[in-house]
Amino acid sequence: MSSQDQLPNLTLSVQDHLQVQIDKFAEENPLSGEAIREASSAIPGGTTRAILLHTPFPPVFVGGKECFLKSVDGREYLDFVSEYCAGMFGHSHPRINEAIEGVLRAGHTLGGPTPKEGELAKAITKRFPSMDAIRFCNSGTEANTLALATALAYSQRKKILVFENGYHGGTLSFSRHNPLLLPHQFVYGRYNDRERTRVDIDVGAILIEPLQGAGGMVPSQNEFLKYLREEATRVGAVLIFDEVVSSRLYYGGMQEYYGVTPDMTTIGKHFGGGFSFGAFGGKKEIMSLYAPGAPRGLYHSGTWNNNVFTMTAGVVATDLLSRENIEKTNSLGDALRNGMQELVNSNEAARSLINFKGFGSVIGISFNGPSSVQLRDLFFFYLLNNGVYVGHRGFFALNLTHKQEHVDGVLDLFRAFLKRYMAE
Amino acid sequence: MSSTTDTMNVDSESPQTGLGSSNGASSADALMTSLAIAQQEYSLSNPQSLKAHDEACSDFPGGNTRTVLHASPFPITFRTGKGAELTSIDGKVYVDFLGEYTAGIYGHSNEKIASAVAEAMSKGWNYGGPNLYERELARKVTQRFSPSGIELVRFTNSGTESNTMALAAATAFTKRKKILVFKNGYHGGTLSFPDALSPINTNLPHDFVFAPYNDIEGTKSALSFLPQNTLAAIIVEGMQGSGGCIVGDPKFLQFLNTTAHQLGALFIMDEVMTSRLAYNGLSVSLGLKPDLITLGKWVGGGMTFGAFGGRKEIMSMFDPRKGILGHSGTFNNNVITMAAGCCGMDIYNEHEVKRLNALGDDLRRSIEKLLVEYGIRTFKKVSKVSSSATQENELECPFSGVVPNGKRVPSTQLQKNSMGVTGQGSMLNIHFYGPSENTLKALFWHHMLDYGIYMAQRGFIALNLELTAEHVSRFEESTREFIIRYEDALR
């Protein structure tokens, strides 16, 4: 068996190979490095999104078209990050462009309701089994924050059941110690594990992603969701599905796919058509707490909740996210995931080191062994240096602009990666 | 030349509790009848808005996705906006004196901003990585607001998120839990502290301690109950915006600044609205040194935006090379907002800051003069010479903000109705007091709509850069008409 930090057939360690790729990236992309350094004088770390940062520095982009990105160093990348799943329509969709041109002509920042918000609400609520009514906000983080507040107000309880590795926004992130965590009374369950997930009688809300996105693109098991549904009903807790990511995987969200209807649902990302967006919706009795003048009424304002940019782009988005288009994108994602899995299966070393998870258009790739982190980074930089941009933590997200030829291109590259580092 | 803080709301007089005869029960009935008629006319002349509202009720609770937009009997739905004007789906045109609750400082169709947005989009969007725009906007923000204390900044998607992150940073930095907030304060949808805050609300589950605004003694008292070393932060608005444009007393704010630091807590200034009142931020103009400042609204050029920033030592917690806090957010650095923000900050330059705030001060003073002219209010004698530039006479005030013993007198306890205006610069709020407060407020809103003026039903006004002197005159005249019409009820 090869030594712990060495890949078969290679004289250098994983770390050394990684360094080669990192050095190559740094050398070939000096303007990105400079841009991050300069930005650091005003933004801690050089970018206002922590997830984007990694050693030595991330590529800094100046443009995009369909599923391609262009960096400040003039490199072009085939994009499989898709704006962390929010970019379902590529970087230049003409219908969204057109819609925004319309908004600029008609005027914006109006300070009152417009017909577009009702149109978007209708388009969304009719898709999701759990949504009798909906409210818009500005991000998935806000949506989940408000959904929890709503659930606790409705149930008049304080305890919230969440899951290890769950991610519901920066202040609701449960993958490691998080000093930014909202000081709710959280209790923890284990994803897909009934034995280690107990629903106490005083739980007021259960918050779960039907597919753990940031946690590795891990789909839930149907029986697990059914169990939570039964338990929530039994104790009178509000079951909340965070479908901010997973709603890209099925027309009515994964709640429709699994046939399990929660009491509330949160969405965000792609439903804003690329503009900042979040929303929470649910059963009539729960949402009616927000009806102005309702007894025990709740208030929720927000300058941008109904901004015409998001509302207009969102309406286009819901139209583009047809059942057919979602299925097509899922098929491509399956083709890529299965294709990579097959390549791994036929490689003894790779089999023990590389795993795939995911569903449809999202793929999680994870690495085992003592050098798992370096392997993950090696994979990332190897692809990057060869013109393919994937999520640094190990994911691919396909969008409506991807085609079979793009998938084929990645499979070729993946084959080369295995050959280079894991050949026998 | 006028001082920017010349309308102080710290009242040295006791509240009016029945001086002279009350306006009487019959007056209240008459007002309610007038309102009923106004609402009926409103419903009849805005059938499309009514229809839109009814339809929206099937998907939004109460037809509403933003509580503040709710209006009785239903809000006006808009189709388009141009410059300083709004057109409703009923085809009516209004001059916009609401300015999207201060976010709409550029008007509805600013060409420069439209170009910036179009240009950004022409290059593509949703990169999923850093872009150059965020660096440029960050530089502009830190350069402009560093005198107020922003050394490093991070972007969010809303003022709510900014304040949320500022509080999270404060608790992480100090390793403490308690947060001092002020009654009638507003820092976002999940950080809202009206006087009558229900125990069941959507606020973040922080350990909040409440104190009265503009009341040093009351605040000292609230702080005296805190065990040592438990206070993480004091968060305050330099002017309570959503709370009715209640101007902060500089002495009070300085007291908070000093006290926070004495207690080892962070001093957070919520400048989401007030950053429009002074070029480098309100904080520096009041001699304050906050540890963290939050921004929002206009700084994003009219696009979704929020920001929090402050001392290097604190903000460096978010630098992965130095600290442990990770702040992400899919749309934090979206190119549309970044580009529009860069453009907007250039538009709202020093000259425009002065001009717009002077326009607001003029409007506020002319409303005060109207109130005095019609005998609704009198000017308070300024008994001591102020060290600041010549102060206009202040209105004698039944109450606004806080009265001496720290208690706000509920409007309903007053025997007589009255009217007033508070604010600073380009932000002002028209108030009604007395037993018919809500009826008068609604009547004023309908009245102004009839005169082609749009503002918040709660009386809030925020000027935008497209408003002209003619528009402002129209506002003044319309207000005069209202006062004439309801003189008896107001005196």
PDB file of N, CA, C and O in Angstrom, chain A residues 9-65:
ATOM      1  N   ASN A   9       2.440   5.614  -7.468  1.00  0.00           N
ATOM      2  CA  ASN A   9       3.239   5.819  -8.654  1.00  0.00           C
ATOM      3  C   ASN A   9       3.918   7.193  -8.725  1.00  0.00           C
ATOM      4  O   ASN A   9       4.474   7.558  -9.745  1.00  0.00           O
ATOM      5  N   LEU A  10       3.826   7.945  -7.668  1.00  0.00           N
ATOM      6  CA  LEU A  10       4.426   9.274  -7.724  1.00  0.00           C
ATOM      7  C   LEU A  10       5.496   9.402  -6.657  1.00  0.00           C
ATOM      8  O   LEU A  10       5.403   8.827  -5.588  1.00  0.00           O
ATOM      9  N   THR A  11       6.504  10.150  -7.016  1.00  0.00           N
ATOM     10  CA  THR A  11       7.576  10.292  -6.032  1.00  0.00           C
ATOM     11  C   THR A  11       7.328  11.470  -5.090  1.00  0.00           C
ATOM     12  O   THR A  11       7.816  11.529  -3.987  1.00  0.00           O
ATOM     13  N   LEU A  12       6.520  12.444  -5.562  1.00  0.00           N
ATOM     14  CA  LEU A  12       6.238  13.588  -4.701  1.00  0.00           C
ATOM     15  C   LEU A  12       5.009  13.333  -3.833  1.00  0.00           C
ATOM     16  O   LEU A  12       4.140  12.547  -4.186  1.00  0.00           O
ATOM     17  N   SER A  13       4.928  14.018  -2.726  1.00  0.00           N
ATOM     18  CA  SER A  13       3.761  13.885  -1.870  1.00  0.00           C
ATOM     19  C   SER A  13       2.613  14.722  -2.426  1.00  0.00           C
ATOM     20  O   SER A  13       2.809  15.556  -3.317  1.00  0.00           O
ATOM     21  N   VAL A  14       1.444  14.486  -1.876  1.00  0.00           N
ATOM     22  CA  VAL A  14       0.273  15.271  -2.297  1.00  0.00           C
ATOM     23  C   VAL A  14       0.547  16.756  -2.091  1.00  0.00           C
ATOM     24  O   VAL A  14       0.261  17.587  -2.966  1.00  0.00           O
ATOM     25  N   GLN A  15       1.139  17.044  -0.951  1.00  0.00           N
ATOM     26  CA  GLN A  15       1.386  18.446  -0.618  1.00  0.00           C
ATOM     27  C   GLN A  15       2.291  19.100  -1.667  1.00  0.00           C
ATOM     28  O   GLN A  15       2.063  20.222  -2.093  1.00  0.00           O
ATOM     29  N   ASP A  16       3.287  18.356  -2.092  1.00  0.00           N
ATOM     30  CA  ASP A  16       4.209  18.919  -3.089  1.00  0.00           C
ATOM     31  C   ASP A  16       3.500  19.127  -4.430  1.00  0.00           C
ATOM     32  O   ASP A  16       3.715  20.140  -5.100  1.00  0.00           O
ATOM     33  N   HIS A  17       2.684  18.159  -4.818  1.00  0.00           N
ATOM     34  CA  HIS A  17       1.937  18.315  -6.060  1.00  0.00           C
ATOM     35  C   HIS A  17       0.998  19.508  -5.974  1.00  0.00           C
ATOM     36  O   HIS A  17       0.845  20.273  -6.939  1.00  0.00           O
ATOM     37  N   LEU A  18       0.395  19.638  -4.808  1.00  0.00           N
ATOM     38  CA  LEU A  18      -0.513  20.761  -4.609  1.00  0.00           C
ATOM     39  C   LEU A  18       0.256  22.072  -4.760  1.00  0.00           C
ATOM     40  O   LEU A  18      -0.201  23.005  -5.436  1.00  0.00           O
ATOM     41  N   GLN A  19       1.435  22.106  -4.178  1.00  0.00           N
ATOM     42  CA  GLN A  19       2.219  23.338  -4.241  1.00  0.00           C
ATOM     43  C   GLN A  19       2.562  23.703  -5.675  1.00  0.00           C
ATOM     44  O   GLN A  19       2.566  24.873  -6.055  1.00  0.00           O
ATOM     45  N   VAL A  20       2.836  22.670  -6.472  1.00  0.00           N
ATOM     46  CA  VAL A  20       3.122  22.915  -7.892  1.00  0.00           C
ATOM     47  C   VAL A  20       1.949  23.616  -8.551  1.00  0.00           C
ATOM     48  O   VAL A  20       2.099  24.593  -9.283  1.00  0.00           O
ATOM     49  N   GLN A  21       0.761  23.100  -8.284  1.00  0.00           N
ATOM     50  CA  GLN A  21      -0.435  23.688  -8.894  1.00  0.00           C
ATOM     51  C   GLN A  21      -0.720  25.079  -8.346  1.00  0.00           C
ATOM     52  O   GLN A  21      -1.121  25.971  -9.090  1.00  0.00           O
ATOM     53  N   ILE A  22      -0.513  25.257  -7.047  1.00  0.00           N
ATOM     54  CA  ILE A  22      -0.741  26.581  -6.458  1.00  0.00           C
ATOM     55  C   ILE A  22       0.245  27.591  -7.043  1.00  0.00           C
ATOM     56  O   ILE A  22      -0.130  28.710  -7.418  1.00  0.00           O
ATOM     57  N   ASP A  23       1.491  27.186  -7.135  1.00  0.00           N
ATOM     58  CA  ASP A  23       2.506  28.095  -7.678  1.00  0.00           C
ATOM     59  C   ASP A  23       2.182  28.461  -9.121  1.00  0.00           C
ATOM     60  O   ASP A  23       2.336  29.618  -9.534  1.00  0.00           O
ATOM     61  N   LYS A  24       1.759  27.464  -9.865  1.00  0.00           N
ATOM     62  CA  LYS A  24       1.380  27.715 -11.260  1.00  0.00           C
ATOM     63  C   LYS A  24       0.255  28.741 -11.311  1.00  0.00           C
ATOM     64  O   LYS A  24       0.292  29.696 -12.091  1.00  0.00           O
ATOM     65  N   PHE A  25      -0.761  28.545 -10.462  1.00  0.00           N
ATOM     66  CA  PHE A  25      -1.889  29.455 -10.457  1.00  0.00           C
ATOM     67  C   PHE A  25      -1.442  30.877 -10.093  1.00  0.00           C
ATOM     68  O   PHE A  25      -1.796  31.844 -10.764  1.00  0.00           O
ATOM     69  N   ALA A  26      -0.630  30.979  -9.047  1.00  0.00           N
ATOM     70  CA  ALA A  26      -0.185  32.297  -8.593  1.00  0.00           C
ATOM     71  C   ALA A  26       0.627  33.008  -9.671  1.00  0.00           C
ATOM     72  O   ALA A  26       0.486  34.204  -9.903  1.00  0.00           O
ATOM     73  N   GLU A  27       1.473  32.219 -10.347  1.00  0.00           N
ATOM     74  CA  GLU A  27       2.343  32.791 -11.378  1.00  0.00           C
ATOM     75  C   GLU A  27       1.546  33.265 -12.583  1.00  0.00           C
ATOM     76  O   GLU A  27       1.845  34.298 -13.180  1.00  0.00           O
ATOM     77  N   GLU A  28       0.518  32.483 -12.920  1.00  0.00           N
ATOM     78  CA  GLU A  28      -0.231  32.794 -14.137  1.00  0.00           C
ATOM     79  C   GLU A  28      -1.359  33.790 -13.905  1.00  0.00           C
ATOM     80  O   GLU A  28      -1.993  34.238 -14.856  1.00  0.00           O
ATOM     81  N   ASN A  29      -1.620  34.136 -12.667  1.00  0.00           N
ATOM     82  CA  ASN A  29      -2.753  35.018 -12.379  1.00  0.00           C
ATOM     83  C   ASN A  29      -2.382  36.140 -11.407  1.00  0.00           C
ATOM     84  O   ASN A  29      -3.050  36.349 -10.395  1.00  0.00           O
ATOM     85  N   PRO A  30      -1.327  36.878 -11.751  1.00  0.00           N
ATOM     86  CA  PRO A  30      -0.836  37.897 -10.819  1.00  0.00           C
ATOM     87  C   PRO A  30      -1.829  39.027 -10.572  1.00  0.00           C
ATOM     88  O   PRO A  30      -1.881  39.575  -9.471  1.00  0.00           O
ATOM     89  N   LEU A  31      -2.638  39.355 -11.583  1.00  0.00           N
ATOM     90  CA  LEU A  31      -3.565  40.478 -11.403  1.00  0.00           C
ATOM     91  C   LEU A  31      -4.652  40.152 -10.385  1.00  0.00           C
ATOM     92  O   LEU A  31      -5.117  41.022  -9.644  1.00  0.00           O
ATOM     93  N   SER A  32      -5.059  38.890 -10.356  1.00  0.00           N
ATOM     94  CA  SER A  32      -6.043  38.509  -9.336  1.00  0.00           C
ATOM     95  C   SER A  32      -5.449  38.696  -7.948  1.00  0.00           C
ATOM     96  O   SER A  32      -6.092  39.210  -7.035  1.00  0.00           O
ATOM     97  N   GLY A  33      -4.202  38.256  -7.799  1.00  0.00           N
ATOM     98  CA  GLY A  33      -3.533  38.391  -6.501  1.00  0.00           C
ATOM     99  C   GLY A  33      -3.436  39.839  -6.079  1.00  0.00           C
ATOM    100  O   GLY A  33      -3.702  40.207  -4.926  1.00  0.00           O
ATOM    101  N   GLU A  34      -3.069  40.672  -7.060  1.00  0.00           N
ATOM    102  CA  GLU A  34      -2.934  42.098  -6.772  1.00  0.00           C
ATOM    103  C   GLU A  34      -4.271  42.701  -6.384  1.00  0.00           C
ATOM    104  O   GLU A  34      -4.351  43.509  -5.459  1.00  0.00           O
ATOM    105  N   ALA A  35      -5.306  42.294  -7.097  1.00  0.00           N
ATOM    106  CA  ALA A  35      -6.637  42.847  -6.816  1.00  0.00           C
ATOM    107  C   ALA A  35      -7.071  42.520  -5.390  1.00  0.00           C
ATOM    108  O   ALA A  35      -7.601  43.369  -4.673  1.00  0.00           O
ATOM    109  N   ILE A  36      -6.833  41.296  -4.973  1.00  0.00           N
ATOM    110  CA  ILE A  36      -7.219  40.897  -3.618  1.00  0.00           C
ATOM    111  C   ILE A  36      -6.389  41.667  -2.593  1.00  0.00           C
ATOM    112  O   ILE A  36      -6.906  42.148  -1.577  1.00  0.00           O
ATOM    113  N   ARG A  37      -5.094  41.793  -2.898  1.00  0.00           N
ATOM    114  CA  ARG A  37      -4.230  42.513  -1.950  1.00  0.00           C
ATOM    115  C   ARG A  37      -4.675  43.957  -1.792  1.00  0.00           C
ATOM    116  O   ARG A  37      -4.780  44.477  -0.686  1.00  0.00           O
ATOM    117  N   GLU A  38      -4.953  44.590  -2.908  1.00  0.00           N
ATOM    118  CA  GLU A  38      -5.400  45.988  -2.849  1.00  0.00           C
ATOM    119  C   GLU A  38      -6.704  46.121  -2.106  1.00  0.00           C
ATOM    120  O   GLU A  38      -6.903  47.034  -1.317  1.00  0.00           O
ATOM    121  N   ALA A  39      -7.610  45.201  -2.384  1.00  0.00           N
ATOM    122  CA  ALA A  39      -8.917  45.272  -1.732  1.00  0.00           C
ATOM    123  C   ALA A  39      -8.789  45.089  -0.225  1.00  0.00           C
ATOM    124  O   ALA A  39      -9.618  45.588   0.542  1.00  0.00           O
ATOM    125  N   SER A  40      -7.754  44.383   0.209  1.00  0.00           N
ATOM    126  CA  SER A  40      -7.593  44.103   1.641  1.00  0.00           C
ATOM    127  C   SER A  40      -7.401  45.354   2.473  1.00  0.00           C
ATOM    128  O   SER A  40      -7.564  45.312   3.692  1.00  0.00           O
ATOM    129  N   SER A  41      -7.051  46.457   1.805  1.00  0.00           N
ATOM    130  CA  SER A  41      -6.887  47.680   2.597  1.00  0.00           C
ATOM    131  C   SER A  41      -8.234  48.255   3.003  1.00  0.00           C
ATOM    132  O   SER A  41      -8.315  49.090   3.892  1.00  0.00           O
ATOM    133  N   ALA A  42      -9.314  47.815   2.344  1.00  0.00           N
ATOM    134  CA  ALA A  42     -10.644  48.308   2.708  1.00  0.00           C
ATOM    135  C   ALA A  42     -11.574  47.200   3.182  1.00  0.00           C
ATOM    136  O   ALA A  42     -12.488  47.440   3.974  1.00  0.00           O
ATOM    137  N   ILE A  43     -11.344  45.965   2.694  1.00  0.00           N
ATOM    138  CA  ILE A  43     -12.197  44.837   3.089  1.00  0.00           C
ATOM    139  C   ILE A  43     -11.308  43.794   3.763  1.00  0.00           C
ATOM    140  O   ILE A  43     -10.330  43.357   3.171  1.00  0.00           O
ATOM    141  N   PRO A  44     -11.637  43.385   4.978  1.00  0.00           N
ATOM    142  CA  PRO A  44     -10.803  42.372   5.633  1.00  0.00           C
ATOM    143  C   PRO A  44     -10.710  41.113   4.778  1.00  0.00           C
ATOM    144  O   PRO A  44     -11.739  40.529   4.434  1.00  0.00           O
ATOM    145  N   GLY A  45      -9.496  40.738   4.396  1.00  0.00           N
ATOM    146  CA  GLY A  45      -9.336  39.542   3.594  1.00  0.00           C
ATOM    147  C   GLY A  45      -9.415  39.798   2.097  1.00  0.00           C
ATOM    148  O   GLY A  45      -9.007  38.957   1.305  1.00  0.00           O
ATOM    149  N   GLY A  46      -9.947  40.926   1.679  1.00  0.00           N
ATOM    150  CA  GLY A  46      -9.933  41.288   0.267  1.00  0.00           C
ATOM    151  C   GLY A  46     -11.194  40.995  -0.507  1.00  0.00           C
ATOM    152  O   GLY A  46     -11.311  41.353  -1.675  1.00  0.00           O
ATOM    153  N   THR A  47     -12.141  40.286   0.090  1.00  0.00           N
ATOM    154  CA  THR A  47     -13.440  40.130  -0.563  1.00  0.00           C
ATOM    155  C   THR A  47     -14.502  40.032   0.511  1.00  0.00           C
ATOM    156  O   THR A  47     -14.255  39.512   1.605  1.00  0.00           O
ATOM    157  N   THR A  48     -15.675  40.529   0.201  1.00  0.00           N
ATOM    158  CA  THR A  48     -16.715  40.626   1.211  1.00  0.00           C
ATOM    159  C   THR A  48     -17.552  39.344   1.319  1.00  0.00           C
ATOM    160  O   THR A  48     -18.676  39.350   1.813  1.00  0.00           O
ATOM    161  N   ARG A  49     -16.964  38.222   0.879  1.00  0.00           N
ATOM    162  CA  ARG A  49     -17.630  36.928   1.015  1.00  0.00           C
ATOM    163  C   ARG A  49     -16.576  35.921   1.421  1.00  0.00           C
ATOM    164  O   ARG A  49     -15.734  35.536   0.618  1.00  0.00           O
ATOM    165  N   ALA A  50     -16.647  35.518   2.674  1.00  0.00           N
ATOM    166  CA  ALA A  50     -15.591  34.667   3.224  1.00  0.00           C
ATOM    167  C   ALA A  50     -15.394  33.395   2.422  1.00  0.00           C
ATOM    168  O   ALA A  50     -14.273  32.921   2.243  1.00  0.00           O
ATOM    169  N   ILE A  51     -16.471  32.842   1.916  1.00  0.00           N
ATOM    170  CA  ILE A  51     -16.405  31.554   1.238  1.00  0.00           C
ATOM    171  C   ILE A  51     -15.504  31.603   0.007  1.00  0.00           C
ATOM    172  O   ILE A  51     -14.995  30.589  -0.444  1.00  0.00           O
ATOM    173  N   LEU A  52     -15.325  32.825  -0.534  1.00  0.00           N
ATOM    174  CA  LEU A  52     -14.567  32.931  -1.766  1.00  0.00           C
ATOM    175  C   LEU A  52     -13.053  32.887  -1.541  1.00  0.00           C
ATOM    176  O   LEU A  52     -12.283  32.752  -2.480  1.00  0.00           O
ATOM    177  N   LEU A  53     -12.654  33.034  -0.304  1.00  0.00           N
ATOM    178  CA  LEU A  53     -11.217  33.170  -0.046  1.00  0.00           C
ATOM    179  C   LEU A  53     -10.534  31.834   0.172  1.00  0.00           C
ATOM    180  O   LEU A  53     -11.067  30.946   0.822  1.00  0.00           O
ATOM    181  N   HIS A  54      -9.371  31.673  -0.398  1.00  0.00           N
ATOM    182  CA  HIS A  54      -8.529  30.512  -0.134  1.00  0.00           C
ATOM    183  C   HIS A  54      -7.109  30.904  -0.516  1.00  0.00           C
ATOM    184  O   HIS A  54      -6.873  31.856  -1.261  1.00  0.00           O
ATOM    185  N   THR A  55      -6.167  30.136  -0.007  1.00  0.00           N
ATOM    186  CA  THR A  55      -4.767  30.333  -0.366  1.00  0.00           C
ATOM    187  C   THR A  55      -4.569  29.936  -1.809  1.00  0.00           C
ATOM    188  O   THR A  55      -5.166  28.944  -2.244  1.00  0.00           O
ATOM    189  N   PRO A  56      -3.655  30.569  -2.581  1.00  0.00           N
ATOM    190  CA  PRO A  56      -3.024  31.834  -2.230  1.00  0.00           C
ATOM    191  C   PRO A  56      -3.968  33.029  -2.359  1.00  0.00           C
ATOM    192  O   PRO A  56      -3.862  33.991  -1.641  1.00  0.00           O
ATOM    193  N   PHE A  57      -4.904  32.949  -3.315  1.00  0.00           N
ATOM    194  CA  PHE A  57      -5.936  33.966  -3.539  1.00  0.00           C
ATOM    195  C   PHE A  57      -6.883  33.401  -4.589  1.00  0.00           C
ATOM    196  O   PHE A  57      -6.515  32.520  -5.359  1.00  0.00           O
ATOM    197  N   PRO A  58      -8.119  33.857  -4.605  1.00  0.00           N
ATOM    198  CA  PRO A  58      -9.061  33.366  -5.600  1.00  0.00           C
ATOM    199  C   PRO A  58      -8.908  34.123  -6.919  1.00  0.00           C
ATOM    200  O   PRO A  58      -8.386  35.241  -6.943  1.00  0.00           O
ATOM    201  N   PRO A  59      -9.379  33.520  -8.021  1.00  0.00           N
ATOM    202  CA  PRO A  59      -9.434  34.281  -9.265  1.00  0.00           C
ATOM    203  C   PRO A  59     -10.448  35.415  -9.113  1.00  0.00           C
ATOM    204  O   PRO A  59     -11.508  35.216  -8.522  1.00  0.00           O
ATOM    205  N   VAL A  60     -10.105  36.569  -9.623  1.00  0.00           N
ATOM    206  CA  VAL A  60     -11.011  37.721  -9.565  1.00  0.00           C
ATOM    207  C   VAL A  60     -11.610  37.910 -10.955  1.00  0.00           C
ATOM    208  O   VAL A  60     -10.890  37.961 -11.938  1.00  0.00           O
ATOM    209  N   PHE A  61     -12.924  37.974 -11.020  1.00  0.00           N
ATOM    210  CA  PHE A  61     -13.598  37.982 -12.309  1.00  0.00           C
ATOM    211  C   PHE A  61     -13.979  39.377 -12.778  1.00  0.00           C
ATOM    212  O   PHE A  61     -14.259  40.266 -11.964  1.00  0.00           O
ATOM    213  N   VAL A  62     -13.985  39.532 -14.105  1.00  0.00           N
ATOM    214  CA  VAL A  62     -14.401  40.809 -14.676  1.00  0.00           C
ATOM    215  C   VAL A  62     -15.540  40.645 -15.671  1.00  0.00           C
ATOM    216  O   VAL A  62     -16.045  41.623 -16.214  1.00  0.00           O
ATOM    217  N   GLY A  63     -15.935  39.413 -15.938  1.00  0.00           N
ATOM    218  CA  GLY A  63     -17.018  39.236 -16.889  1.00  0.00           C
ATOM    219  C   GLY A  63     -17.468  37.788 -16.965  1.00  0.00           C
ATOM    220  O   GLY A  63     -16.819  36.893 -16.436  1.00  0.00           O
ATOM    221  N   GLY A  64     -18.608  37.610 -17.604  1.00  0.00           N
ATOM    222  CA  GLY A  64     -19.117  36.256 -17.768  1.00  0.00           C
ATOM    223  C   GLY A  64     -20.091  36.220 -18.915  1.00  0.00           C
ATOM    224  O   GLY A  64     -20.741  37.219 -19.256  1.00  0.00           O
ATOM    225  N   LYS A  65     -20.197  35.069 -19.547  1.00  0.00           N
ATOM    226  CA  LYS A  65     -21.135  34.893 -20.648  1.00  0.00           C
ATOM    227  C   LYS A  65     -21.594  33.454 -20.642  1.00  0.00           C
ATOM    228  O   LYS A  65     -20.768  32.541 -20.646  1.00  0.00           O
TER     229      LYS A  65
END
